[in-house]
Short mmCIF file of C-alpha atoms (C1' of nucleotides) in Angstrom, two decimals:
data_model
loop_
_atom_site.label_atom_id
_atom_site.label_comp_id
_atom_site.label_asym_id
_atom_site.label_seq_id
_atom_site.Cartn_x
_atom_site.Cartn_y
_atom_site.Cartn_z
CA MET A 261 0.00 0.00 0.00
CA LEU A 262 1.16 3.53 -0.82
CA ALA A 263 0.38 6.91 0.65
CA LEU A 264 0.59 10.35 -0.88
CA VAL A 265 1.33 13.20 1.50
CA ASP A 266 0.37 16.46 -0.15
CA CYS A 267 0.73 19.85 1.54
CA ASP A 268 -2.29 22.14 1.48
CA ALA A 269 -1.68 25.45 -0.35
CA PHE A 270 1.99 24.86 0.32
CA PHE A 271 3.53 28.27 -0.46
CA CYS A 272 0.78 30.11 1.42
CA ASN A 273 1.09 27.93 4.47
CA CYS A 274 4.88 28.36 4.47
CA GLU A 275 4.26 32.09 4.80
CA ARG A 276 1.70 31.49 7.52
CA LEU A 277 4.23 29.62 9.64
CA PHE A 278 5.69 32.97 10.65
CA ARG A 279 2.44 34.87 10.81
CA GLU A 280 0.05 33.60 13.43
CA ASP A 281 -2.32 36.45 12.55
CA LEU A 282 -2.89 35.03 9.05
CA ARG A 283 -4.31 31.74 10.27
CA GLN A 284 -7.90 32.59 9.34
CA ARG A 285 -7.22 35.13 6.63
CA PRO A 286 -7.10 34.42 2.90
CA VAL A 287 -3.51 34.26 1.62
CA ILE A 288 -2.03 34.18 -1.87
CA VAL A 289 1.54 33.92 -3.13
CA LEU A 290 2.56 35.57 -6.38
CA SER A 291 4.93 34.42 -9.09
CA ASN A 292 8.15 36.04 -10.17
CA ASN A 293 7.72 39.78 -10.79
CA ASP A 294 4.47 39.49 -8.84
CA GLY A 295 2.83 38.51 -12.09
CA CYS A 296 0.14 36.07 -11.06
CA ALA A 297 -1.17 33.96 -8.18
CA ILE A 298 0.60 30.60 -7.93
CA SER A 299 -0.73 29.48 -4.55
CA ARG A 300 -3.93 30.29 -2.75
CA THR A 301 -5.56 29.16 0.45
CA ARG A 302 -9.06 27.78 0.71
CA GLU A 303 -10.30 31.17 1.90
CA ALA A 304 -8.77 32.91 -1.11
CA LYS A 305 -10.27 30.31 -3.43
CA ALA A 306 -13.68 30.98 -1.89
CA LEU A 307 -13.32 34.61 -2.94
CA GLY A 308 -13.07 33.46 -6.54
CA ILE A 309 -9.30 33.80 -6.96
CA GLU A 310 -8.19 31.31 -9.60
CA MET A 311 -4.85 29.60 -9.82
CA GLY A 312 -2.68 31.59 -12.21
CA ALA A 313 -4.88 34.67 -12.08
CA PRO A 314 -2.92 37.78 -13.14
CA TYR A 315 -2.46 39.94 -10.09
CA PHE A 316 -3.47 43.19 -11.76
CA GLN A 317 -6.87 41.63 -12.41
CA ILE A 318 -7.47 40.56 -8.82
CA ARG A 319 -5.70 43.32 -6.95
CA GLU A 320 -8.87 45.20 -6.10
CA LEU A 321 -10.60 42.07 -4.93
CA CYS A 322 -7.64 41.31 -2.69
CA GLU A 323 -7.63 44.76 -1.17
CA ARG A 324 -11.35 44.68 -0.57
CA HIS A 325 -11.20 41.36 1.27
CA LYS A 326 -7.93 42.01 3.04
CA VAL A 327 -6.16 39.11 1.36
CA ALA A 328 -2.58 38.74 2.55
CA VAL A 329 -0.46 38.89 -0.61
CA PHE A 330 3.14 37.63 -0.72
CA SER A 331 5.88 37.67 -3.30
CA SER A 332 7.33 34.20 -3.66
CA ASN A 333 10.25 33.13 -1.51
CA PHE A 334 11.45 29.87 -2.99
CA SER A 335 14.41 29.35 -0.72
CA LEU A 336 12.00 29.36 2.21
CA TYR A 337 9.73 26.83 0.50
CA THR A 338 12.63 24.57 -0.37
CA ASN A 339 13.80 24.68 3.22
CA ILE A 340 10.39 23.80 4.67
CA SER A 341 10.05 21.06 2.08
CA ALA A 342 13.33 19.51 3.20
CA ARG A 343 12.20 19.54 6.85
CA ILE A 344 9.02 17.73 5.93
CA THR A 345 10.97 15.16 3.92
CA THR A 346 13.27 14.54 6.87
CA THR A 347 10.32 14.04 9.19
CA LEU A 348 8.67 11.63 6.76
CA ARG A 349 11.83 9.60 6.35
CA ARG A 350 11.94 9.02 10.07
CA LEU A 351 8.46 7.53 9.90
CA VAL A 352 8.87 5.51 6.70
CA PRO A 353 12.19 4.48 5.20
CA ASN A 354 11.07 4.15 1.61
CA ILE A 355 9.76 7.41 0.18
CA GLU A 356 9.73 9.19 -3.14
CA VAL A 357 9.81 12.97 -3.08
CA TYR A 358 7.55 13.76 -5.99
CA SER A 359 7.63 17.55 -5.89
CA VAL A 360 8.34 20.38 -3.51
CA ASP A 361 5.05 19.76 -1.70
CA GLU A 362 4.33 16.06 -2.28
CA ALA A 363 5.82 12.70 -1.41
CA PHE A 364 4.80 9.08 -1.94
CA LEU A 365 5.38 6.70 0.97
CA ASP A 366 5.73 2.95 0.88
CA LEU A 367 3.47 1.58 3.64
CA THR A 368 4.43 -2.06 3.19
CA GLY A 369 4.20 -3.91 6.51
CA ILE A 370 2.10 -1.30 8.24
CA PRO A 371 -1.06 -2.91 9.64
CA ASN A 372 -3.59 -0.10 9.91
CA VAL A 373 -2.68 2.27 7.11
CA GLU A 374 -5.52 4.69 7.67
CA SER A 375 -4.67 5.41 11.28
CA PHE A 376 -1.03 5.58 10.24
CA GLY A 377 -2.02 8.23 7.71
CA ARG A 378 -3.77 10.20 10.43
CA MET A 379 -0.69 9.97 12.58
CA ILE A 380 1.51 11.31 9.77
CA LYS A 381 -0.82 14.24 9.30
CA ALA A 382 -0.77 15.02 13.01
CA ILE A 383 3.01 14.77 13.25
CA ILE A 384 3.67 17.07 10.29
CA GLN A 385 1.21 19.54 11.73
CA GLN A 386 2.79 19.35 15.15
CA HIS A 387 6.45 19.37 14.16
CA ILE A 388 6.42 21.67 11.16
CA GLY A 389 3.08 23.43 11.43
CA MET A 390 2.12 22.44 7.90
CA PRO A 391 -1.37 21.13 7.12
CA VAL A 392 -1.26 18.16 4.75
CA SER A 393 -3.71 15.83 3.08
CA VAL A 394 -3.02 12.11 2.91
CA GLY A 395 -4.30 9.78 0.22
CA ILE A 396 -3.82 6.03 0.57
CA GLY A 397 -4.17 3.35 -2.08
CA PRO A 398 -2.51 0.41 -3.83
CA THR A 399 -1.16 2.59 -6.68
CA LYS A 400 -0.03 6.17 -7.13
CA GLY A 401 -3.03 6.87 -9.30
CA LEU A 402 -5.42 5.74 -6.56
CA CYS A 403 -3.47 7.70 -3.94
CA LYS A 404 -3.99 10.77 -6.09
CA ALA A 405 -7.70 10.06 -6.33
CA ALA A 406 -7.84 9.60 -2.55
CA CYS A 407 -6.10 12.92 -2.05
CA PHE A 408 -8.53 14.57 -4.43
CA LEU A 409 -11.37 13.51 -2.15
CA ALA A 410 -9.46 14.41 1.03
CA LYS A 411 -9.04 17.96 -0.19
CA GLN A 412 -12.50 18.30 -1.57
CA ASP A 413 -14.53 16.82 1.26
CA LEU A 414 -13.41 18.29 4.58
CA SER A 415 -15.55 15.85 6.54
CA GLN A 416 -12.95 13.17 5.71
CA GLY A 417 -10.53 14.88 8.09
CA GLY A 418 -7.81 15.25 5.44
CA VAL A 419 -7.09 11.51 5.21
CA VAL A 420 -8.72 9.12 2.75
CA SER A 421 -7.89 5.47 2.23
CA LEU A 422 -8.83 3.61 -0.92
CA GLU A 423 -7.77 0.19 0.27
CA GLU A 424 -11.19 -1.26 -0.29
CA ARG A 425 -12.76 -1.77 -3.64
CA GLU A 426 -16.12 -0.36 -2.56
CA LYS A 427 -14.56 2.87 -1.47
CA GLN A 428 -12.68 3.05 -4.78
CA ASP A 429 -15.93 2.63 -6.68
CA GLN A 430 -17.55 5.32 -4.61
CA VAL A 431 -14.79 7.91 -5.10
CA LEU A 432 -14.13 7.22 -8.78
CA ALA A 433 -17.83 7.40 -9.61
CA THR A 434 -17.97 11.03 -8.45
CA MET A 435 -14.71 12.03 -10.07
CA PRO A 436 -14.83 13.67 -13.52
CA VAL A 437 -12.30 12.17 -15.94
CA GLU A 438 -10.36 15.41 -16.34
CA LYS A 439 -9.55 15.35 -12.63
CA ILE A 440 -7.70 12.06 -12.91
CA TRP A 441 -3.97 12.34 -12.44
CA GLY A 442 -2.49 12.46 -15.94
CA ILE A 443 -5.76 13.21 -17.67
CA ALA A 444 -6.43 16.85 -18.25
CA LYS A 445 -8.42 18.91 -20.70
CA GLY A 446 -7.02 17.41 -23.87
CA ARG A 447 -7.25 13.74 -22.94
CA GLY A 448 -10.41 14.39 -20.97
CA LEU A 449 -12.09 15.70 -24.09
CA LYS A 450 -11.12 12.60 -26.04
CA LEU A 451 -12.65 10.43 -23.34
CA TRP A 452 -15.82 12.51 -23.31
CA MET A 453 -16.14 11.99 -27.02
CA SER A 454 -16.03 8.25 -26.40
CA GLY A 455 -18.78 8.62 -23.83
CA ILE A 456 -16.50 8.24 -20.80
CA LYS A 457 -17.27 10.88 -18.21
CA THR A 458 -16.24 9.63 -14.79
CA ALA A 459 -13.10 8.03 -13.45
CA LYS A 460 -15.08 4.87 -12.73
CA GLU A 461 -16.34 4.64 -16.30
CA PHE A 462 -12.77 5.08 -17.48
CA ARG A 463 -11.47 2.38 -15.16
CA ASP A 464 -14.18 -0.08 -16.21
CA TYR A 465 -14.03 0.68 -19.92
CA LYS A 466 -13.36 -2.67 -21.52
CA ASN A 467 -11.86 -1.72 -24.88
CA ASP A 468 -8.19 -1.29 -23.99
CA GLN A 469 -7.21 -0.95 -27.62
CA HIS A 470 -9.45 2.06 -28.03
CA ILE A 471 -7.81 3.75 -25.05
CA GLN A 472 -4.41 2.94 -26.51
CA ALA A 473 -5.52 4.48 -29.80
CA ILE A 474 -6.84 7.74 -28.41
CA LEU A 475 -4.57 8.28 -25.41
CA THR A 476 -1.48 6.24 -26.36
CA LYS A 477 0.40 4.10 -23.92
CA VAL A 478 0.15 6.72 -21.19
CA GLY A 479 -3.62 6.46 -21.15
CA ARG A 480 -3.47 2.71 -20.68
CA GLN A 481 -1.00 3.10 -17.83
CA ILE A 482 -3.27 5.57 -16.07
CA GLN A 483 -6.21 3.23 -16.55
CA ASP A 484 -4.28 0.34 -15.01
CA GLU A 485 -3.32 2.48 -12.04
CA LEU A 486 -7.02 3.10 -11.35
CA ARG A 487 -7.60 -0.65 -11.57
CA GLY A 488 -4.99 -1.17 -8.88
CA ILE A 489 -2.30 -2.40 -11.26
CA VAL A 490 0.99 -0.58 -10.74
CA SER A 491 2.24 1.27 -13.83
CA PHE A 492 4.25 3.90 -12.03
CA PRO A 493 6.28 2.21 -9.31
CA LEU A 494 7.67 4.07 -6.36
CA GLN A 495 11.07 5.48 -7.21
CA ALA A 496 13.02 5.88 -4.04
CA GLY A 497 16.40 7.50 -4.35
CA ALA A 498 16.86 10.68 -6.33
CA GLU A 499 16.95 10.17 -10.06
CA LYS A 500 19.12 12.40 -12.13
CA LYS A 501 17.41 15.11 -14.11
CA LYS A 502 17.42 14.64 -17.85
CA GLU A 503 17.15 18.25 -18.64
CA ILE A 504 18.05 21.25 -16.55
CA MET A 505 16.46 24.54 -17.28
CA SER A 506 16.83 28.05 -16.03
CA SER A 507 14.56 30.75 -17.32
CA ARG A 508 13.11 34.02 -16.18
CA THR A 509 10.72 36.58 -17.45
CA PHE A 510 11.92 40.15 -17.47
CA GLY A 511 8.63 41.83 -16.57
CA HIS A 512 9.54 44.65 -18.94
CA GLY A 513 10.72 44.95 -22.51
CA VAL A 514 14.38 44.35 -23.22
CA PHE A 515 16.09 46.37 -25.89
CA ASP A 516 19.73 45.72 -25.22
CA LYS A 517 21.57 42.73 -26.55
CA HIS A 518 24.07 42.89 -23.73
CA VAL A 519 21.33 42.52 -21.16
CA LEU A 520 20.33 39.33 -22.91
CA MET A 521 23.93 38.15 -23.00
CA GLN A 522 24.31 38.77 -19.30
CA SER A 523 21.13 36.94 -18.61
CA ILE A 524 22.01 33.99 -20.80
CA ALA A 525 25.39 33.73 -19.13
CA THR A 526 23.83 33.76 -15.69
CA HIS A 527 21.34 31.07 -16.65
CA ALA A 528 24.08 28.99 -18.21
CA SER A 529 26.26 29.15 -15.13
CA GLU A 530 23.36 28.22 -12.85
CA VAL A 531 22.56 25.29 -15.04
CA ALA A 532 26.19 24.22 -15.11
CA GLN A 533 26.37 24.34 -11.35
CA GLU A 534 23.36 22.10 -10.97
CA LEU A 535 24.76 19.82 -13.65
CA ARG A 536 27.93 19.30 -11.66
CA GLN A 537 26.01 18.81 -8.46
CA GLN A 538 24.23 15.82 -9.93
CA GLU A 539 27.46 14.63 -11.51
CA SER A 540 26.37 14.73 -15.12
CA VAL A 541 27.79 16.23 -18.25
CA CYS A 542 26.14 18.33 -20.87
CA THR A 543 25.64 17.14 -24.45
CA GLY A 544 24.26 20.39 -25.74
CA VAL A 545 22.52 23.61 -24.85
CA SER A 546 19.60 25.38 -26.31
CA ILE A 547 18.27 28.83 -25.70
CA PHE A 548 14.85 30.26 -26.26
CA ILE A 549 13.78 33.86 -26.50
CA ARG A 550 10.33 35.20 -26.98
CA SER A 551 8.31 38.34 -26.58
CA ASN A 552 5.19 38.83 -24.49
CA PRO A 553 2.59 36.37 -25.79
CA PHE A 554 -0.22 38.27 -24.08
CA SER A 555 0.49 41.42 -25.97
CA GLU A 556 -1.93 41.88 -28.83
CA SER A 557 -0.66 45.16 -30.14
CA THR A 558 2.89 44.24 -31.01
CA GLU A 559 4.41 41.81 -33.40
CA GLN A 560 5.41 38.57 -31.73
CA TYR A 561 8.95 37.33 -31.69
CA ALA A 562 10.11 33.83 -30.79
CA ARG A 563 13.40 32.22 -31.66
CA SER A 564 15.44 29.34 -30.42
CA ALA A 565 18.82 27.89 -31.20
CA SER A 566 20.84 25.01 -29.90
CA TRP A 567 24.42 24.03 -29.78
CA LYS A 568 25.61 20.48 -29.57
CA PHE A 569 28.89 19.49 -28.03
CA GLN A 570 31.01 17.01 -29.92
CA THR A 571 32.43 15.98 -26.59
CA PRO A 572 30.01 16.23 -23.64
CA THR A 573 31.30 18.59 -21.01
CA ASN A 574 30.69 19.87 -17.52
CA ASN A 575 32.91 22.86 -18.02
CA THR A 576 31.00 26.02 -17.18
CA PHE A 577 33.12 28.07 -19.52
CA LYS A 578 32.22 25.91 -22.48
CA ILE A 579 28.56 25.81 -21.52
CA ILE A 580 28.33 29.58 -21.26
CA LYS A 581 30.23 29.98 -24.48
CA ALA A 582 27.90 27.61 -26.29
CA ALA A 583 24.84 29.41 -24.94
CA LEU A 584 26.21 32.75 -26.06
CA ARG A 585 27.02 31.38 -29.45
CA ALA A 586 23.50 30.12 -29.79
CA LEU A 587 22.36 33.63 -28.96
CA GLU A 588 24.75 34.93 -31.56
CA MET A 589 23.22 32.56 -34.08
CA ILE A 590 19.82 34.01 -33.40
CA TYR A 591 21.31 37.43 -33.85
CA VAL A 592 23.15 36.67 -37.05
CA TYR A 593 20.70 34.38 -38.75
CA GLY A 594 17.40 35.25 -37.10
CA VAL A 595 16.73 31.58 -36.72
CA GLU A 596 13.08 30.81 -36.73
CA TYR A 597 11.37 28.85 -33.99
CA GLN A 598 9.31 25.77 -34.76
CA LYS A 599 11.12 24.72 -37.88
CA SER A 600 12.48 21.26 -38.05
CA GLY A 601 16.22 21.03 -37.70
CA VAL A 602 16.42 24.30 -35.81
CA SER A 603 19.91 25.61 -36.03
CA VAL A 604 22.00 22.88 -34.53
CA PHE A 605 25.65 23.73 -34.73
CA ASN A 606 28.60 21.71 -33.71
CA LEU A 607 30.94 23.42 -31.38
CA GLN A 608 34.59 22.75 -32.04
CA ASP A 609 35.87 22.37 -28.53
CA GLU A 610 39.09 24.24 -28.99
CA ASP A 611 37.78 26.81 -31.41
CA GLU A 612 38.54 30.15 -29.83
CA HIS A 613 36.99 32.15 -32.61
CA ALA A 614 34.22 33.30 -30.30
CA LEU A 615 32.80 36.07 -32.45
CA GLY A 616 34.31 38.57 -30.05
CA LEU A 617 31.49 38.00 -27.64
CA PHE A 618 33.28 38.49 -24.39
CA GLU A 619 34.77 41.84 -25.20
CA HIS A 620 31.41 43.33 -24.48
CA CYS A 621 31.10 42.20 -21.00
CA ASP A 622 33.70 42.34 -18.25
CA SER A 623 31.62 40.92 -15.44
CA LEU A 624 30.79 38.00 -17.64
CA ARG A 625 34.46 37.40 -18.25
CA GLU A 626 35.07 37.36 -14.52
CA ARG A 627 32.28 34.93 -13.91
CA VAL A 628 33.55 32.64 -16.61
CA LEU A 629 37.05 32.67 -15.18
CA MET A 630 35.79 31.96 -11.69
CA ASP A 631 33.70 29.07 -12.78
CA THR A 632 36.41 27.57 -14.89
CA MET A 633 38.57 27.23 -11.81
CA ASP A 634 36.36 24.65 -10.17
CA ARG A 635 35.84 22.14 -12.90
CA ILE A 636 35.72 18.52 -11.96
CA ASN A 637 35.68 15.34 -13.96
CA LEU A 638 32.36 13.60 -14.01
CA ARG A 639 30.48 10.99 -15.93
CA GLU A 640 28.97 11.35 -19.34
CA GLY A 641 25.27 12.01 -19.46
CA ASP A 642 22.48 14.39 -19.78
CA ARG A 643 21.18 17.15 -21.87
CA ILE A 644 20.94 20.75 -20.84
CA LEU A 645 18.49 23.31 -21.85
CA VAL A 646 19.29 26.90 -21.13
CA SER A 647 16.07 28.66 -21.69
CA MET A 648 15.61 32.39 -21.84
CA SER A 649 12.47 34.35 -21.87
CA CYS A 650 12.41 37.88 -23.01
CA GLY A 651 9.67 40.38 -22.44
CA VAL A 652 6.87 38.82 -20.45
CA ASP A 653 6.49 35.11 -20.83
CA ASN A 654 3.38 33.01 -20.82
CA ARG A 655 1.78 31.79 -17.67
CA GLU A 656 1.65 28.22 -18.71
CA TRP A 657 4.21 26.35 -20.68
CA ARG A 658 1.67 24.59 -22.82
CA MET A 659 0.30 27.85 -24.13
CA ARG A 660 3.25 27.99 -26.46
CA ARG A 661 1.27 25.69 -28.71
CA ASN A 662 -1.13 28.48 -29.45
CA PHE A 663 1.67 30.68 -30.54
CA LYS A 664 1.53 31.48 -34.23
CA SER A 665 4.73 31.16 -36.13
CA PRO A 666 6.39 34.54 -35.97
CA ARG A 667 7.50 36.72 -38.81
CA TYR A 668 10.99 35.94 -39.96
CA THR A 669 13.43 38.46 -38.65
CA THR A 670 16.88 38.67 -40.08
CA SER A 671 18.61 41.26 -37.99
CA TRP A 672 19.11 42.01 -34.37
CA GLU A 673 18.13 45.60 -34.99
CA GLU A 674 14.61 44.46 -35.73
CA LEU A 675 14.22 42.69 -32.42
CA PRO A 676 13.55 45.77 -30.28
CA LYS A 677 10.69 46.75 -32.57
CA CYS A 678 9.05 43.45 -31.77
CA LEU A 679 9.29 43.84 -28.04
"C1'" DT B 142 15.03 5.87 -66.49
"C1'" DC B 143 14.19 2.26 -63.60
"C1'" DT B 144 14.48 2.32 -58.05
"C1'" DG B 145 13.28 -2.54 -51.80
"C1'" DG B 146 12.70 -3.20 -47.33
"C1'" DG B 147 13.93 -3.46 -42.74
"C1'" DG B 148 16.16 -1.76 -38.76
"C1'" DT B 149 17.93 1.86 -35.57
"C1'" DC B 150 18.64 6.37 -33.89
"C1'" DC B 151 17.34 11.04 -33.20
"C1'" DT B 152 14.41 14.90 -32.26
"C1'" DA B 153 10.37 18.13 -32.58
"C1'" DG B 154 6.19 18.57 -30.79
"C1'" DG B 155 2.28 17.32 -27.95
"C1'" DA B 156 0.39 16.42 -23.53
"C1'" DC B 157 0.68 16.44 -18.83
"C1'" DC B 158 2.42 17.42 -13.86
"C1'" DC B 159 3.59 20.56 -9.74
"C1'" DT C 3 1.63 49.14 -17.13
"C1'" DC C 4 1.07 44.23 -15.01
"C1'" DT C 5 0.06 37.00 -16.98
"C1'" DG C 6 5.78 31.63 -13.30
"C1'" DG C 7 9.38 28.41 -13.63
"C1'" DG C 8 10.45 24.36 -13.61
"C1'" DG C 9 10.07 19.13 -15.15
"C1'" DT C 10 8.54 14.17 -17.53
"C1'" DC C 11 7.16 10.85 -21.12
"C1'" DC C 12 5.47 9.27 -25.73
"C1'" DT C 13 5.06 9.19 -30.75
"C1'" DA C 14 5.68 10.12 -35.54
"C1'" DG C 15 8.58 10.79 -38.98
"C1'" DG C 16 13.06 11.79 -40.96
"C1'" DA C 17 17.93 10.41 -41.48
"C1'" DC C 18 20.86 6.94 -42.14
"C1'" DC C 19 22.65 2.25 -42.78
"C1'" DC C 20 22.86 -2.26 -44.99
#
DNA sequence: TCTGGGGTCCTAGGACCC
DNA sequence: TCTGGGGTCCTAGGACCC
């Protein structure tokens, strides 16, 4: 049996830990640049504040109802998260940290899992001060469904166990397909079109081949999870990341190439640092720049370029250099996004013909030198994505799909006009 | 001018998660 | 004026090889 421990409105409740007076008040936490709401308490939700709502649209509402509004403080959240993980590990040896506010626990050998779940909840509340919901079930998918009910129906006391088949039937029957873990709008719509509306109908749908056809292998795996067949086993022990990204929205237009260069270099060095921490090497970098997708008045701009290493490296200097060269490629060739075979160039490792990039930027040079000092030899491995966003980026990653292919731009001088 | 078929590897793009 | 920042997996189709 597995359990999912999921913090309630995690970022908000981290802020509340230091503010006793906010216990009953609605709280929200804003994204980078205070752009939009990324966490909200139950009270804030009751006021009609949606996840991802742009702050300028809800500011008045917040002021009127005395909502406590915080800028995000990720180092705090990471720290609290680590404390919770430590506490959980003392209770259960085999756990998988799924995200900053969630962990799966292996409850094998524990006799009364439901009362154990209640104990976990009480301990986290007592030791950390964080309210959590606990969902118990034979698979991750059923744990997720249990948690869904625990959060939705307060009379459950924040802990729901789906050990028994009857209880599974009961919960899944009331659960719309698009609320299933791994099924969202897109897949949910496909299921609706096949006449499948609830999680229970999905679980009991007999034609596996049809599910395979409309939702691919992933859909079948999700279906099995609901049937109690494990498709996604617990992965204890930290896996290495396959892609490391660093990106930031500027919150204002950017008109200076050197600002972009600085930013790219900073992202690249952060990525390189993380890369070395997990003892991997980089096989290539790619950068991405785009203008504000919400702006209707201006012409949109989106470009990306990548650089492949002939020899994978963990050398920060080379990674920064490759990222800057990719930027230079965008500058020189105006490489268009969403074309197959997007600008992949092979970096000659010892090629010092660096297009004179570093002359522009003394602090960059310093950073590069500093980072080059602490190289270490590590194993061959993973791919790196250095991503850059310029102007104001989209709220949700998947919205990029809706982005129309931009006008081809050949020169850097045209870029500012687009921002 | 005619012009096979099978296998593998790679990657862009789609869909989803927190 | 102002809309986050990370990740994962799968598939189709192209490139390439024999």
